[in-house]
Coordinates of C-alpha atoms in Angstrom, one line a residue:
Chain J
X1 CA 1.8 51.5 -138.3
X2 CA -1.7 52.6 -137.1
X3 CA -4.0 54.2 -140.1
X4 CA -6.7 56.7 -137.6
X5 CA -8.6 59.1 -139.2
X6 CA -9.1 62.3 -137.5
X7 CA -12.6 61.3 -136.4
X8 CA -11.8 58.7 -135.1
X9 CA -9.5 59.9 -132.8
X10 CA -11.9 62.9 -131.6
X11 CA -14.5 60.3 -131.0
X12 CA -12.2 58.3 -128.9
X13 CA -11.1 61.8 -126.9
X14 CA -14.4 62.5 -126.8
X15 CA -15.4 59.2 -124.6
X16 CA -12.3 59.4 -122.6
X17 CA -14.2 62.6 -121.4
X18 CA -16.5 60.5 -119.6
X19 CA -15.1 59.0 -116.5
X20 CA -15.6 55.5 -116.2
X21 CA -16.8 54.6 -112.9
X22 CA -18.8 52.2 -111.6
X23 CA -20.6 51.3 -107.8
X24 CA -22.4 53.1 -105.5
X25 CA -21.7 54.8 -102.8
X26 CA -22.1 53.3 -99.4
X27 CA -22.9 54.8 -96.2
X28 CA -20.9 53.9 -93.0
X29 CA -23.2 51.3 -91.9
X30 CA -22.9 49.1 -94.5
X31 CA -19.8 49.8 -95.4
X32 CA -19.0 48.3 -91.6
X33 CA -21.4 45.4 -92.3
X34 CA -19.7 44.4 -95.8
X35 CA -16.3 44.8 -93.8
X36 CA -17.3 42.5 -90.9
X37 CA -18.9 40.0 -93.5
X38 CA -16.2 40.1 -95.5
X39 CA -13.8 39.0 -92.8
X40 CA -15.4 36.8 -91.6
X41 CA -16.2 34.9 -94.5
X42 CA -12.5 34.5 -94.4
X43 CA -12.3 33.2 -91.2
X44 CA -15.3 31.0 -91.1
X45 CA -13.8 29.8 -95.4
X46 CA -10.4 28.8 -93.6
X47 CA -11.6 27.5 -90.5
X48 CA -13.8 25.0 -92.5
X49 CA -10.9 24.0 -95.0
X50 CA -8.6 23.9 -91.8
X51 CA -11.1 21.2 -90.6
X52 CA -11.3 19.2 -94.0
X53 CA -7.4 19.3 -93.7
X54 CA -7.1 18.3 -90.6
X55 CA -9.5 15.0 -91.0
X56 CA -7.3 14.2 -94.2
X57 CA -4.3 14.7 -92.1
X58 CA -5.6 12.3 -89.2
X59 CA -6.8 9.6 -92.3
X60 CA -3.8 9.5 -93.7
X61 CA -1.4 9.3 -90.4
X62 CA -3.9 6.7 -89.3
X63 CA -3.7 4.7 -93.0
X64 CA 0.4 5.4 -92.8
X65 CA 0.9 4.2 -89.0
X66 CA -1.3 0.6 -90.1
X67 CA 1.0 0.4 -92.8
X68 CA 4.0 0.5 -90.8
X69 CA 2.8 -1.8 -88.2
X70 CA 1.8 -4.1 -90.9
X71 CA 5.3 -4.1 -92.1
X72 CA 7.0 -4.2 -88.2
X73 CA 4.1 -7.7 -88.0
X74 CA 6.0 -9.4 -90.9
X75 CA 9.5 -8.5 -90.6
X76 CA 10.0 -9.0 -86.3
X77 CA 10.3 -13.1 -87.0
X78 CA 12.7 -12.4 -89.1
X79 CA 15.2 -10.6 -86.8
X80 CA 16.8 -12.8 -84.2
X81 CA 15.3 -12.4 -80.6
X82 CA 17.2 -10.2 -78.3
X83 CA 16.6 -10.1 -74.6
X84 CA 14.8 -6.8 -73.7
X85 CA 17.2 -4.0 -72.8
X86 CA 15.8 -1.2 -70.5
X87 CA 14.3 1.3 -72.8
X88 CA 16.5 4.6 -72.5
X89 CA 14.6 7.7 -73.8
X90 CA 18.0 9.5 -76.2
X91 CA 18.0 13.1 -77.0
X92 CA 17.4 14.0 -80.9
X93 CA 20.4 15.4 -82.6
X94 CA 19.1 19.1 -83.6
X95 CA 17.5 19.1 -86.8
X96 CA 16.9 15.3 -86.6
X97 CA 13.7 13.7 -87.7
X98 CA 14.1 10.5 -85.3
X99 CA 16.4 7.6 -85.1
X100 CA 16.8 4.7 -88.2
X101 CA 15.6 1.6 -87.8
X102 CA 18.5 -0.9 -89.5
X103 CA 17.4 -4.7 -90.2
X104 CA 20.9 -6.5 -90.9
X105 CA 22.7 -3.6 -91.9
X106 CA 26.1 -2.6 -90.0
X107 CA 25.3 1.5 -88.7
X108 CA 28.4 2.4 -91.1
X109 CA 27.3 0.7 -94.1
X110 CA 24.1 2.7 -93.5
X111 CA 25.5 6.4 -93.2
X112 CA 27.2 5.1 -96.2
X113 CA 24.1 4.7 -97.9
X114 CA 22.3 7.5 -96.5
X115 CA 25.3 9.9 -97.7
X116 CA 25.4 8.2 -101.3
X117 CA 21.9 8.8 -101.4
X118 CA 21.7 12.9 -100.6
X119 CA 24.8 12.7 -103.0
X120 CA 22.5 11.3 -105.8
X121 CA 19.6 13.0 -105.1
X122 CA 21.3 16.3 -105.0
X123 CA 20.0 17.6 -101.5
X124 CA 21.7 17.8 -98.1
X125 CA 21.1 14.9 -96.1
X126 CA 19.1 17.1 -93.6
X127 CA 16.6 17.4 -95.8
X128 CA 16.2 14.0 -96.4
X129 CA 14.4 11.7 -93.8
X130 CA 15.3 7.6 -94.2
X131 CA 12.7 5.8 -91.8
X132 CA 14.4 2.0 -92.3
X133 CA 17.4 0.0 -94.2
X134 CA 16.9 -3.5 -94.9
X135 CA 19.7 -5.7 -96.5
X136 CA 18.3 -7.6 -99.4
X137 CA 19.4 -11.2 -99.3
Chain U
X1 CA 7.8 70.7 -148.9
X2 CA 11.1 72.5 -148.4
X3 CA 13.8 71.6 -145.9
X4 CA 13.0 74.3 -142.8
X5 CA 9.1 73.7 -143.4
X6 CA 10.0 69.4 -143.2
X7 CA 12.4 70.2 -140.0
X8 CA 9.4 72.9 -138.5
X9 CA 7.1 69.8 -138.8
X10 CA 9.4 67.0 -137.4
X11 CA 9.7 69.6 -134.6
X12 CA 6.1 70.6 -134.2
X13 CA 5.3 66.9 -134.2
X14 CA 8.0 65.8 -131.5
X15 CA 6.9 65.2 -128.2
X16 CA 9.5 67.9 -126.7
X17 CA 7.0 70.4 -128.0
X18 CA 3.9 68.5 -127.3
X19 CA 5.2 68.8 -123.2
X20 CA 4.6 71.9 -123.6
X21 CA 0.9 72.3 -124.9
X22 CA -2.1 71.1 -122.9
X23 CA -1.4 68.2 -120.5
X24 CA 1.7 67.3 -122.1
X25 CA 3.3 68.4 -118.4
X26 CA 1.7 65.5 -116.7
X27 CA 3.4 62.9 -118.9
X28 CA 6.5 64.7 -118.4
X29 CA 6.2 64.0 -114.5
X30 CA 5.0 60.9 -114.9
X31 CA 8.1 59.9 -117.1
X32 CA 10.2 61.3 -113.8
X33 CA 7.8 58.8 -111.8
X34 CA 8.8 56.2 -114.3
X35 CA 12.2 57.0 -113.9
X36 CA 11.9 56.5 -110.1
X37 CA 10.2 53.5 -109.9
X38 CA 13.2 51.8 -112.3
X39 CA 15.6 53.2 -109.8
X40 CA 13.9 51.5 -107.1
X41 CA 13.3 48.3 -109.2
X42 CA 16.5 47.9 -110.7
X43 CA 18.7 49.5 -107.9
X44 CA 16.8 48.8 -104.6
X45 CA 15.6 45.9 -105.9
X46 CA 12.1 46.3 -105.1
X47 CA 10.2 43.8 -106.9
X48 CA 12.3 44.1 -110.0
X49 CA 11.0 41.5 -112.3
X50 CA 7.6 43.5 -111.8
X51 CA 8.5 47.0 -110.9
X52 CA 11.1 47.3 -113.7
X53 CA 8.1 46.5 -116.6
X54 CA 5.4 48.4 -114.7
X55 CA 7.9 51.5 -114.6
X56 CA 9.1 51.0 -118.5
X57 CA 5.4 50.8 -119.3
X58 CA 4.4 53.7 -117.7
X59 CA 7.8 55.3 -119.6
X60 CA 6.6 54.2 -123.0
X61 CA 2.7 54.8 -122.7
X62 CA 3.6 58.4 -121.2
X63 CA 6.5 59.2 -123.8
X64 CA 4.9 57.4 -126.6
X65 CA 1.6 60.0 -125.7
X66 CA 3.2 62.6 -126.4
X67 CA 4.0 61.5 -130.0
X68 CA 0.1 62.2 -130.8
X69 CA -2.5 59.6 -130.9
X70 CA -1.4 57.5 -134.4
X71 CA 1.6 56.7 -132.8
X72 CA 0.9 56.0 -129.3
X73 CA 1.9 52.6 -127.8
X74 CA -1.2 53.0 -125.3
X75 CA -4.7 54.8 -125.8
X76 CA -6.2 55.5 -122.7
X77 CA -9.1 56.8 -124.6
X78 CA -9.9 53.5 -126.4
X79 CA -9.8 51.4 -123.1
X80 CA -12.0 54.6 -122.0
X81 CA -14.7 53.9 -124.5
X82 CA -14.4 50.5 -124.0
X83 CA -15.6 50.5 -120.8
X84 CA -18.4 53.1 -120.9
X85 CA -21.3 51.4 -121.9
X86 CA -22.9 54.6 -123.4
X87 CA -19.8 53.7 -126.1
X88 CA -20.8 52.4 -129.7
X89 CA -17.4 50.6 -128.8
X90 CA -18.4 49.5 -125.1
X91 CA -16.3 45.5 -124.7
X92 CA -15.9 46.0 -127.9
X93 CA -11.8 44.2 -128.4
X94 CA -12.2 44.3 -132.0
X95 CA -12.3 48.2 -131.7
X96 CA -9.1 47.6 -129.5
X97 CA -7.6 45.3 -131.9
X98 CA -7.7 47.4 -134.9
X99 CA -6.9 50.6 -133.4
X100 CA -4.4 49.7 -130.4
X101 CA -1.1 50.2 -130.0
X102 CA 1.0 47.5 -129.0
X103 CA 0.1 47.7 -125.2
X104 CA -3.2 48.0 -125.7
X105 CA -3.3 44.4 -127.3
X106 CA -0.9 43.3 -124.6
X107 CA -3.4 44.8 -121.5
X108 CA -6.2 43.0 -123.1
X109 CA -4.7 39.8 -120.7
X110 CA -4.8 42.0 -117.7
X111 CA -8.5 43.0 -118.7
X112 CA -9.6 40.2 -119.3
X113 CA -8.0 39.1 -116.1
X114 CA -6.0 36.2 -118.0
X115 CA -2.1 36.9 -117.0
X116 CA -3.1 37.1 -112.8
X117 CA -4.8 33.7 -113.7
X118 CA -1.7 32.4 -115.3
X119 CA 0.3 33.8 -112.6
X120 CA -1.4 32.1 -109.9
X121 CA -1.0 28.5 -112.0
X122 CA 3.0 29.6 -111.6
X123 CA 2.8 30.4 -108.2
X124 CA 1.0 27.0 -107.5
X125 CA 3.6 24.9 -109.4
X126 CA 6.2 27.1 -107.4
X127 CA 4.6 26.7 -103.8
X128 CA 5.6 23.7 -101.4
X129 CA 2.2 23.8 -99.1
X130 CA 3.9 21.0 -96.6
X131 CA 4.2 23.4 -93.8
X132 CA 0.3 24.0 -93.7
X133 CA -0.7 20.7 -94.1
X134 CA 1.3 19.5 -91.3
X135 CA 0.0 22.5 -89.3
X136 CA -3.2 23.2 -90.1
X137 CA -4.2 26.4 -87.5
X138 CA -1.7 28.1 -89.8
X139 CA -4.9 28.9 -91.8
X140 CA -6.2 30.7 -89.3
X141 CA -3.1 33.2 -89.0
X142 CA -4.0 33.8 -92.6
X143 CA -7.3 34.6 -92.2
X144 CA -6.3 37.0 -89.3
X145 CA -3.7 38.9 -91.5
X146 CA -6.7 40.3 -93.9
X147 CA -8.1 42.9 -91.1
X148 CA -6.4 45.7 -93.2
X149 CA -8.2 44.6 -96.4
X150 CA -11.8 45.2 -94.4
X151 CA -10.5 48.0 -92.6
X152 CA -9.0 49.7 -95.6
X153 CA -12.1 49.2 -97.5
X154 CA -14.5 50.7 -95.0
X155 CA -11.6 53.6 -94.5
X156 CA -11.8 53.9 -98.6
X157 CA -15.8 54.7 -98.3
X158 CA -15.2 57.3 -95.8
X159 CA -12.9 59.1 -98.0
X160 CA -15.3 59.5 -100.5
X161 CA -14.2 56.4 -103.4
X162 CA -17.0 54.0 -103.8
X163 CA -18.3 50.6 -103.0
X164 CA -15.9 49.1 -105.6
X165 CA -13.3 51.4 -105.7
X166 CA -12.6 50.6 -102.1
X167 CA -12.4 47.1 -102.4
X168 CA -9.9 47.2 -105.1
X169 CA -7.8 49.2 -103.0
X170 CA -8.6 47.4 -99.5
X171 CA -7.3 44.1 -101.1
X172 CA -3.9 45.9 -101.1
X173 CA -4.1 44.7 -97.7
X174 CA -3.8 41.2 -99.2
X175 CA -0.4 41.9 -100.2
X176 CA -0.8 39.7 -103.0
X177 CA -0.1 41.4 -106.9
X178 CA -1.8 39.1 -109.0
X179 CA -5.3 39.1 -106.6
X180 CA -5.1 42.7 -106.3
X181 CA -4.7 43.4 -110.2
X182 CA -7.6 41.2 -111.0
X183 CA -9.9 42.4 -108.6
X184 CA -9.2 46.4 -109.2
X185 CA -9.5 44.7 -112.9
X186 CA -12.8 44.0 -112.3
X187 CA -13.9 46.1 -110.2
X188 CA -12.6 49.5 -110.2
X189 CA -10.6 49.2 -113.7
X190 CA -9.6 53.1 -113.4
X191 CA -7.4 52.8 -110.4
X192 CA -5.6 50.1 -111.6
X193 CA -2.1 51.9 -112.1
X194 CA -2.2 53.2 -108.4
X195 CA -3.2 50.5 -106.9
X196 CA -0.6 48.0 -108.9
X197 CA 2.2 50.0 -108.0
X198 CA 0.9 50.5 -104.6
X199 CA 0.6 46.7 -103.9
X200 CA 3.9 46.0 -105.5
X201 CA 5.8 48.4 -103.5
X202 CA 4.7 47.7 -100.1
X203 CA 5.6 44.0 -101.0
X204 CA 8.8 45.4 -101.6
X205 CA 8.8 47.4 -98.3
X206 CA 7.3 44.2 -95.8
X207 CA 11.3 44.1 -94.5
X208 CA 10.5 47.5 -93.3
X209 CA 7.3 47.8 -92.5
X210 CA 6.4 44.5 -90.5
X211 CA 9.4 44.6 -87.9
X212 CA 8.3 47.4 -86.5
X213 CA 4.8 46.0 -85.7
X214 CA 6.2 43.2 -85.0
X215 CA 8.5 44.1 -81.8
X216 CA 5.6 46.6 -80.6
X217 CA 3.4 43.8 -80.3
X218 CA 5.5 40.8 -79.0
X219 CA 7.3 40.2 -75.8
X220 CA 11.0 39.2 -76.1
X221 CA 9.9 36.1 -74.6
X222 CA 7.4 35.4 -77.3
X223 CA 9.7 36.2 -80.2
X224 CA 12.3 33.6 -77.9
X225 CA 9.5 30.6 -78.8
X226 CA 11.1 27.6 -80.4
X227 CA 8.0 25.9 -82.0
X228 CA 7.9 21.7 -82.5
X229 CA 9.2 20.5 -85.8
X230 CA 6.3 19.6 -88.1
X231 CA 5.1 16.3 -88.9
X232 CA 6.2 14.7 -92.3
X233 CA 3.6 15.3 -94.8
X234 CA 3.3 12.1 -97.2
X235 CA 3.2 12.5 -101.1
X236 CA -1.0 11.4 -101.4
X237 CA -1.3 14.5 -98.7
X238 CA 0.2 16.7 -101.1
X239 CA -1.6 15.2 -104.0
X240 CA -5.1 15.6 -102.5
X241 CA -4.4 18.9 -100.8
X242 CA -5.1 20.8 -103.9
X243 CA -8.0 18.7 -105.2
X244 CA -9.5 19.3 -102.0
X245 CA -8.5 23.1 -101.8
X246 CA -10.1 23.4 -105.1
X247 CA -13.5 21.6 -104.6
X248 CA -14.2 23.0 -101.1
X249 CA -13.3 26.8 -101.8
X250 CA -14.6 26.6 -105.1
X251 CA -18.1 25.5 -103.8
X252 CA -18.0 27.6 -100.3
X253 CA -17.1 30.8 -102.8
X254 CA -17.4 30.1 -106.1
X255 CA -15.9 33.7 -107.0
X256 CA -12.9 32.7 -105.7
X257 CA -12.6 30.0 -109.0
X258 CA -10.7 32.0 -110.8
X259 CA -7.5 32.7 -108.3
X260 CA -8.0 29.4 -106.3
X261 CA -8.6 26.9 -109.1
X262 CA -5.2 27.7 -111.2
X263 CA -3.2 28.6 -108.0
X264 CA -4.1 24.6 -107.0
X265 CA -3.8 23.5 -110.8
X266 CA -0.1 24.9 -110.5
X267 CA 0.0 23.3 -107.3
X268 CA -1.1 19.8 -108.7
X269 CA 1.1 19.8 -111.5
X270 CA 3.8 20.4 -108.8
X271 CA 2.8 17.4 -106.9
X272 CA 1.5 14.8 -108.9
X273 CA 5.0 13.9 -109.7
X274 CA 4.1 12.7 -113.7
X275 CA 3.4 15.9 -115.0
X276 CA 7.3 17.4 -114.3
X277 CA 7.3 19.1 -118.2
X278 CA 4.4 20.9 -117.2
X279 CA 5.4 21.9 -114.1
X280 CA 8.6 23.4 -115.2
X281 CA 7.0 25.4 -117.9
X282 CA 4.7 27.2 -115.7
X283 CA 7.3 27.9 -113.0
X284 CA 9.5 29.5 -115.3
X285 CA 8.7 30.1 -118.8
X286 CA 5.0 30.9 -118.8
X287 CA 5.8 32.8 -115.5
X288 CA 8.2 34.8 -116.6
X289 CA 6.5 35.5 -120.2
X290 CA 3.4 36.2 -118.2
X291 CA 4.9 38.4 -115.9
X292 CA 6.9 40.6 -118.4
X293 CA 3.4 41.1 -120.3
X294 CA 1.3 41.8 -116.6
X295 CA 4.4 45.0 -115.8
X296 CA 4.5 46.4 -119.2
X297 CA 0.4 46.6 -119.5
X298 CA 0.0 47.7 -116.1
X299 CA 2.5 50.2 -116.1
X300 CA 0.9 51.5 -119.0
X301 CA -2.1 52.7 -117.4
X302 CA -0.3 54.9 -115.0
X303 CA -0.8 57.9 -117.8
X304 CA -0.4 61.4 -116.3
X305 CA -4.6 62.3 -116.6
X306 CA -5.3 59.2 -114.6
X307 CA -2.6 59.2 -111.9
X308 CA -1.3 62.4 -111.0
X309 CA -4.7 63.2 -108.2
X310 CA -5.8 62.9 -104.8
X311 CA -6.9 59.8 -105.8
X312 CA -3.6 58.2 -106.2
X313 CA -2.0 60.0 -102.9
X314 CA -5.1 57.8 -101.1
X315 CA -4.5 54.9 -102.6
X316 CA -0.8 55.0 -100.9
X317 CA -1.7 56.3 -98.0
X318 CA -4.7 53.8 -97.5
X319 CA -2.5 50.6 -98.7
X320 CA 0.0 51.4 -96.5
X321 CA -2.8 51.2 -93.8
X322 CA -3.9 47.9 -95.0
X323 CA -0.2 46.5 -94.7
X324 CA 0.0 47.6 -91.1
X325 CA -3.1 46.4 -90.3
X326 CA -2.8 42.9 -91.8
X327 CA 0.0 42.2 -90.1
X328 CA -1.2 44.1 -86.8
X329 CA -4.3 41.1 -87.4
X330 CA -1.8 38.3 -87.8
X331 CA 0.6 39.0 -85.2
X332 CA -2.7 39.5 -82.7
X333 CA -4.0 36.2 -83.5
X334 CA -0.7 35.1 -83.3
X335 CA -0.5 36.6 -79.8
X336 CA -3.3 34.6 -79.2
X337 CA -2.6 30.9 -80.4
X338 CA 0.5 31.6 -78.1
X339 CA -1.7 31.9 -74.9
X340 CA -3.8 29.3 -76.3
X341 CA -0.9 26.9 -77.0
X342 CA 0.4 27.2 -73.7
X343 CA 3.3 29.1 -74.8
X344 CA 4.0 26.6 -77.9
X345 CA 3.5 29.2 -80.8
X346 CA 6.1 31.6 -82.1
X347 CA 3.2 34.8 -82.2
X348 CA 5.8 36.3 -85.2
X349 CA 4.6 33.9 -87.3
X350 CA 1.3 35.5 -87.5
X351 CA 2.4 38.2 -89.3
X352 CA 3.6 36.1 -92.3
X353 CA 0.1 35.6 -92.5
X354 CA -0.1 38.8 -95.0
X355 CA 0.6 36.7 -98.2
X356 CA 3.5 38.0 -99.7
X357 CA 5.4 34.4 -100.3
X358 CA 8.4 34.3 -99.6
X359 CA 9.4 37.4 -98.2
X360 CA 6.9 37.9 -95.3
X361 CA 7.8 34.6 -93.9
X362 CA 11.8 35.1 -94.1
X363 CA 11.1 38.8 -92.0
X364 CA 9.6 36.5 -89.3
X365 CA 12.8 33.9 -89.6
X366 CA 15.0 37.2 -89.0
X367 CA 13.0 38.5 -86.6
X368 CA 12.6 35.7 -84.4
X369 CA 16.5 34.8 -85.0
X370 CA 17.0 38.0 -83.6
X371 CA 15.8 37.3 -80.0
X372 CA 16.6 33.4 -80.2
X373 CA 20.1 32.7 -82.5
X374 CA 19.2 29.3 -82.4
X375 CA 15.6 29.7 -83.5
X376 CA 14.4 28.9 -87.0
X377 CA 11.2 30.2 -87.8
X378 CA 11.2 30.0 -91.5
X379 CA 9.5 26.5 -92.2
X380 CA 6.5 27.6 -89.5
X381 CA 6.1 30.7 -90.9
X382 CA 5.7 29.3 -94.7
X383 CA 2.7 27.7 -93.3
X384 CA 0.5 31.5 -92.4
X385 CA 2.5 32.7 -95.7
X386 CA 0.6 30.3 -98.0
X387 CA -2.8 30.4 -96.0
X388 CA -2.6 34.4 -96.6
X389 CA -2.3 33.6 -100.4
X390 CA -5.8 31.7 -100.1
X391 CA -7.2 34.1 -97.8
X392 CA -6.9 36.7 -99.6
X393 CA -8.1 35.1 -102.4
X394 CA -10.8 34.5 -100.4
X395 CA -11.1 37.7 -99.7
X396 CA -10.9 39.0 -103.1
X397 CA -13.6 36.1 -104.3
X398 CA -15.9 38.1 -101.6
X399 CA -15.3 41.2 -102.4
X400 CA -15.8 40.3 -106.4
X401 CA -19.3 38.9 -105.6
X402 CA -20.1 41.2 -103.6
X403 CA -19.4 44.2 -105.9
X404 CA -18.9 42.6 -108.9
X405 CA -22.7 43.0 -110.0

């Protein structure tokens, strides 16, 4: 329950009577300047951050692809030599992030795992992306 | 007191008779507007969880009103006084406080430009910013798709609204809500009814308005493109993106702290992977608390002496202008990284670029599915969608220090 007295409320009527604006008013010419500044403050704000994302993009593909060859280094001793079959370029499956690379692990033991693993995780097994499967002896 | 003179007063005092003296007509109409806006909220489905509170506030502040000023649930004139610095009461929220209704204690978040804030820190714990950080040069489709908010503004000023007035309503052309609110919040605190339900309704309308635009200004072998699958973005990407989002934008434009820093606090909570409680709460509880408090006070300001003028009719006429000329911006841009690319890039992407998550990317999914059955657009276009939500900001950060004072 509100308690206003009468004078109050006039007072309060009586400064809604002035309208509250503020600013100037701009003439065409700067109106077109602040337009063209404007955007392209935008453009030059995102193409800088586009930059900045793109360097962190390229130091961390770099930091993730020594990682990777680190780990290829140590485990090719470990998988028994094969002689060098011709290297046949395959077509992706759609929707297929690249093949799997198995280290002593049969291909249907690994679709097993991959489909326990969407199964567990709760998402569809497109969505998911497995990069290796190693058998731990 | 005896029983006709008590029922003479209870019908004296009733707002049916009210609607008949002074300007009690205007809250009349803009109860019917009210009325409107919930059909098209609850039965169109046009932004309901916003368009359903901003209409029931406008309902209750309008119907309320016409009860007298003791018992109104909103009092334009104290938010009036408040902000006329010749006011005894000028930022004065004790005044507010003590003599508001309900709403009025409720729109002290929007004034003090707390719930678009706390909106933003939702939308950051609900946005998955992968797609852009695979592709980068998505952040140039968003800077593209804020033409209209430049060209609306400088249209504004030739119509006669001033300096701030027509960047609150230019940033319609952001077709972001929350930005939009706080800048008309700040700048041009009058319009902010208009422009509110403006913004909110063309957001509602992109499915409509966009495709339009977007087969007049694309071949049917550029809407065809199938575009590369991105690359996989690791977890420390998504860790640093926002820490780095934050620092740079912040520093470039420090007016832009407000929106940018808790849009990429959300986003940070989202990714860090150890702060899941947190995370959760401000995707859904704080989000939708926020967002039932942002409708209702908003709505409220759409009172019949503040909305029903020429004002209000430019406002929708101008951010309609500023939709079709983001996305005209986007898709041209667009048009051009396609030429650039060497065919590579789907130009209906571009027009994602207006913001609007997720609905401006899933018209360019439909769009380009369209021409190509087997073409899915919707993870390249998420990429522009989320660089429009920090363009705009951008934008908004500009336009704030610009006219901000």
């Amino acid at each position: 329950m509100l308690f206003i007295t009468p004078a109050a409320a006039e007072g309060a009527a009586q400064a809604a009577q002035t309208v509250v604006k503020k600013g100037e008013m701009l003439s065409a010419g700067t109106a077109f300047v602040d337009s063209l500044l404007g955007y392209l403050v935008v453009f030059i704000g995102l193409t800088l951050l586009m930059l900045v994302i793109m360097l962190v993009g390229k130091i961390m593909v770099a930091s993730a692809k020594k990682k990777v060859t680190k780990v290829v280094e140590t485990a090719v001793p470990a998988v028994p030599a094969h002689p060098a079959a011709p290297a046949v370029k395959k077509e992706l499956a759609p929707g297929s992030a690249g093949d799997i690379k198995l280290y002593d692990t049969d291909p249907r033991d690994a679709a097993m795992i991959m489909a326990i693993v969407a199964n567990k995780l709760g998402k569809p097994l497109n969505e998911l992306r497995f990069i290796s499967i190693r058998e731990v002896k | 007191m005896n029983i006709f003179e008590s029922l003479g007063k209870l019908v004296n005092e009733s707002g049916f008779a009210m609607m008949m003296t002074g300007d009690g007509w205007k809250n009349l109409v803009m109860i019917l507007i009210a009325c409107v806006l919930l059909y098209l909220g609850i039965k169109k489905q046009y932004e309901p969880l916003l368009m359903v509170g901003i209409a029931m506030g406008c309902l209750l502040a309008n119907a309320s009103a016409l009860g007298g000023f003791s018992n109104a649930l909103y009092h334009q004139e104290l938010w009036d006084s408040f902000l006329n610095e010749s006011s005894e009461y000028y930022h004065d929220y004790g005044h507010i406080l003590a003599q508001g209704g309900l709403i009025d204690i409720l729109y002290i978040g929007v004034k003090a430009g707390v719930y678009p804030c706390l909106i933003f820190i939702g939308i950051g714990a609900m946005t998955d910013f992968g797609p852009l950080i695979s592709n980068p040069t998505s952040l140039l489709l968003g800077a593209a798709a804020q033409f209209g908010v430049f060209l609306a503004f400088f249209g504004a000023t030739f119509l006669g609204f001033n300096g701030n007035e027509a960047a609150s309503i230019g940033i319609i052309g952001g077709a972001d809500g929350p930005t939009a609110i706080l800048t008309t919040t700040k700048l041009a605190p009058h319009l902010l009814g208009p422009i509110a339900v403006a913004a909110y309704s063309y957001m509602a309308l992109i499915p409509m308005i966009q495709p339009p635009l977007m087969m007049a200004l694309t071949t049917k072998k550029e809407r065809a493109v199938k575009m590369e699958q991105l690359r996989q973005v690791s977890k420390t990407e998504k860790i640093l993106f926002p820490i780095v989002v934050a620092i740079f934008v912040i520093l470039l434009l420090p007016s832009t702290a407000p929106l940018i820093g808790c849009l990429m606090f959300g986003n940070l909570l989202k990714e860090t992977g150890v702060t899941e409680r947190l995370s959760d709460v401000a995707q859904n509880a704080l989000m939708n608390i926020v967002t039932l408090f942002l409708g209702i006070s908003v709505g409220a300001t759409m009172v019949g002496s503040n909305f029903l003028n020429w004002e209000t009719i430019w406002i929708v006429v101008l951010g309609l202008v500023a939709f079709g000329c983001s996305t005209i911006g986007g898709l041209l841009v667009g048009k051009l990284m396609y030429k650039l690319s060497g065919g590579k890039i789907n130009p209906l992407i571009g027009s994602a670029g207006v913001s609007a998550v997720p609905m401006a990317a899933r018209v360019s999914q439909k769009v380009g599915q369209k021409e190509n059955p087997s073409n899915f657009l919707l993870m390249h276009a998420m990429g522009p969608n989320v660089a429009g939500v920090i363009g705009s900001a951008i934008a908004a950060g500009f336009l704030m220090s610009m006219f901000g004072g």
